[in-house]
Coordinates of C-alpha atoms in Angstrom, one line a residue:
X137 CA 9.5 34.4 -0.8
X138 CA 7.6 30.7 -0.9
X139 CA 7.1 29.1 -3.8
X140 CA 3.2 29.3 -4.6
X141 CA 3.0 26.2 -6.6
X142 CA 3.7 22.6 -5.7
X143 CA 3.0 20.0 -7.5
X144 CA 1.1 16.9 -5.9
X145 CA -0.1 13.4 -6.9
X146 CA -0.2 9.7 -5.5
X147 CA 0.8 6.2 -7.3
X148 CA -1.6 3.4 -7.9
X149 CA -0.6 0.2 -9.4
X150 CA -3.5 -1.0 -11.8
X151 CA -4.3 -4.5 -12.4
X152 CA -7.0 -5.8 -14.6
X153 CA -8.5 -2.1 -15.6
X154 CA -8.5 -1.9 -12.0
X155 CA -6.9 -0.1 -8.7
X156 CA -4.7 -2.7 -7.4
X157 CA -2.5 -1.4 -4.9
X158 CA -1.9 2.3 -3.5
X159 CA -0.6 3.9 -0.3
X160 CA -3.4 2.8 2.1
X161 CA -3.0 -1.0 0.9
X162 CA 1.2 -0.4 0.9
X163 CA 0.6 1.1 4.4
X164 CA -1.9 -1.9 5.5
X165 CA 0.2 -4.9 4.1
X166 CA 3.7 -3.5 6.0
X167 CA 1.5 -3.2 9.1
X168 CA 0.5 -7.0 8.5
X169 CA 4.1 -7.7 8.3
X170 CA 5.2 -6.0 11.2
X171 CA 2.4 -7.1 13.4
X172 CA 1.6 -10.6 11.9
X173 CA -1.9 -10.2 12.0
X174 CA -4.3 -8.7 9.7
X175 CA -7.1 -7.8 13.0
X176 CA -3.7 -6.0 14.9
X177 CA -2.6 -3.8 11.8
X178 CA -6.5 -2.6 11.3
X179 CA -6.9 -1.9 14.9
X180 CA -3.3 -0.2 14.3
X181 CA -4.6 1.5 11.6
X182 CA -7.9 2.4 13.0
X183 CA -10.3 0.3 10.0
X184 CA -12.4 -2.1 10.9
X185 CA -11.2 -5.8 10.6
X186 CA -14.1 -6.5 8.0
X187 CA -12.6 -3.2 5.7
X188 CA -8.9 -4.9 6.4
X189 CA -10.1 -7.7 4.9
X190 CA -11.7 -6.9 2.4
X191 CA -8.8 -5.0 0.8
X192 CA -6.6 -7.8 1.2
X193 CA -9.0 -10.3 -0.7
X194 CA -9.4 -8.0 -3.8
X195 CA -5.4 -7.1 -3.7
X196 CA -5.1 -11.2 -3.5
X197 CA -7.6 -11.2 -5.8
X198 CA -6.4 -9.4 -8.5
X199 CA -2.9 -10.7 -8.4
X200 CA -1.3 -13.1 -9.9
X201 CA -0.5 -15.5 -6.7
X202 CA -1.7 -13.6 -3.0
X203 CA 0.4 -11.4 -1.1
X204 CA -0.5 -11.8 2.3
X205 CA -2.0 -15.4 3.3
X206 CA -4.4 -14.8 5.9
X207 CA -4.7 -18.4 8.5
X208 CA -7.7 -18.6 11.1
X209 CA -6.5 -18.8 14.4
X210 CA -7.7 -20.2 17.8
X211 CA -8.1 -18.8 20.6
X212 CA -4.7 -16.2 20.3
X213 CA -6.1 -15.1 17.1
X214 CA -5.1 -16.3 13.5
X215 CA -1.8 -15.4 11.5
X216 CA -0.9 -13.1 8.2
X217 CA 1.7 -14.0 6.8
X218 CA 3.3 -11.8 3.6
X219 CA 4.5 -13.9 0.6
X220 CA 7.6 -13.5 -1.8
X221 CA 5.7 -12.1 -4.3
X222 CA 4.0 -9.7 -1.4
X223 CA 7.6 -8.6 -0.7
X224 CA 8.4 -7.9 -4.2
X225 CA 5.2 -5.8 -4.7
X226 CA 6.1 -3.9 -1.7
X227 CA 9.6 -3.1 -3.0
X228 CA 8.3 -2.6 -6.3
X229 CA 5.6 0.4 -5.0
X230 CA 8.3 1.9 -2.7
X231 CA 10.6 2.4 -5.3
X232 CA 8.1 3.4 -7.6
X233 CA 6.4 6.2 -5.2
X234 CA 10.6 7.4 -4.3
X235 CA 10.8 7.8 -8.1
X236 CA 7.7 9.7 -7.8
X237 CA 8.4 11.5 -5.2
X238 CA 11.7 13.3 -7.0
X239 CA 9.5 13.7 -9.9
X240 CA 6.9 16.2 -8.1
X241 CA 10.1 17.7 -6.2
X242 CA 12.0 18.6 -10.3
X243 CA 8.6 19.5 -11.4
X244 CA 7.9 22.3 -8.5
X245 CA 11.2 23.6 -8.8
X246 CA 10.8 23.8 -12.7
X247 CA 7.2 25.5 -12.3
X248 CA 8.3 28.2 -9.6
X249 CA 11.7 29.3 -11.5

């Protein structure tokens, strides 16, 4: 027989009483850095450039120095670039939702024993 329970949740890093980073911003910034530019991951990720933006100014925002440093382009199109301190957030949240992720998996098996 299945278990009938599972237990579920997602991690958000908070930043000045505010949501600073969570899946969909983890998900948009490693698109960024695998794609280099900020209009290529939204297309990738099927958001408008505008909505890409706009979460990477309040994530740059709210942090203490930016993680992604957006520069115009010309003609090809402009560059995003993720900083140190972009790549250390990154690690930080992946490690963090791994952590997580264990936790849920303990906390099903304890609930359906």
């Amino acid at each position: 027989m299945q278990n009938p329970f599972q237990v579920d949740g997602r991690i958000w890093l908070n930043c000045k009483n505010t949501s600073f980073i969570g899946q969909g911003k983890i998900e948009l910034i490693l698109k960024i850095k695998e794609l280099g530019s900020l209009r290529k991951a939204a297309i990738e990720m099927k958001m408008s450039y505008r909505q890409a933006w706009y979460h990477i100014n309040s994530i740059n925002k709210s942090a203490l120095t930016p993680l992604v440093i957006l520069k115009r382009g010309g003609k090809d199109g402009g560059v995003a670039e993720i900083t140190a301190y972009g790549e250390k957030i990154i690690v930080t949240f992946l490690n963090l939702q791994h952590d997580f992720d264990e936790f849920l998996k303990e906390q099903t098996l304890k609930l359906n024993a």
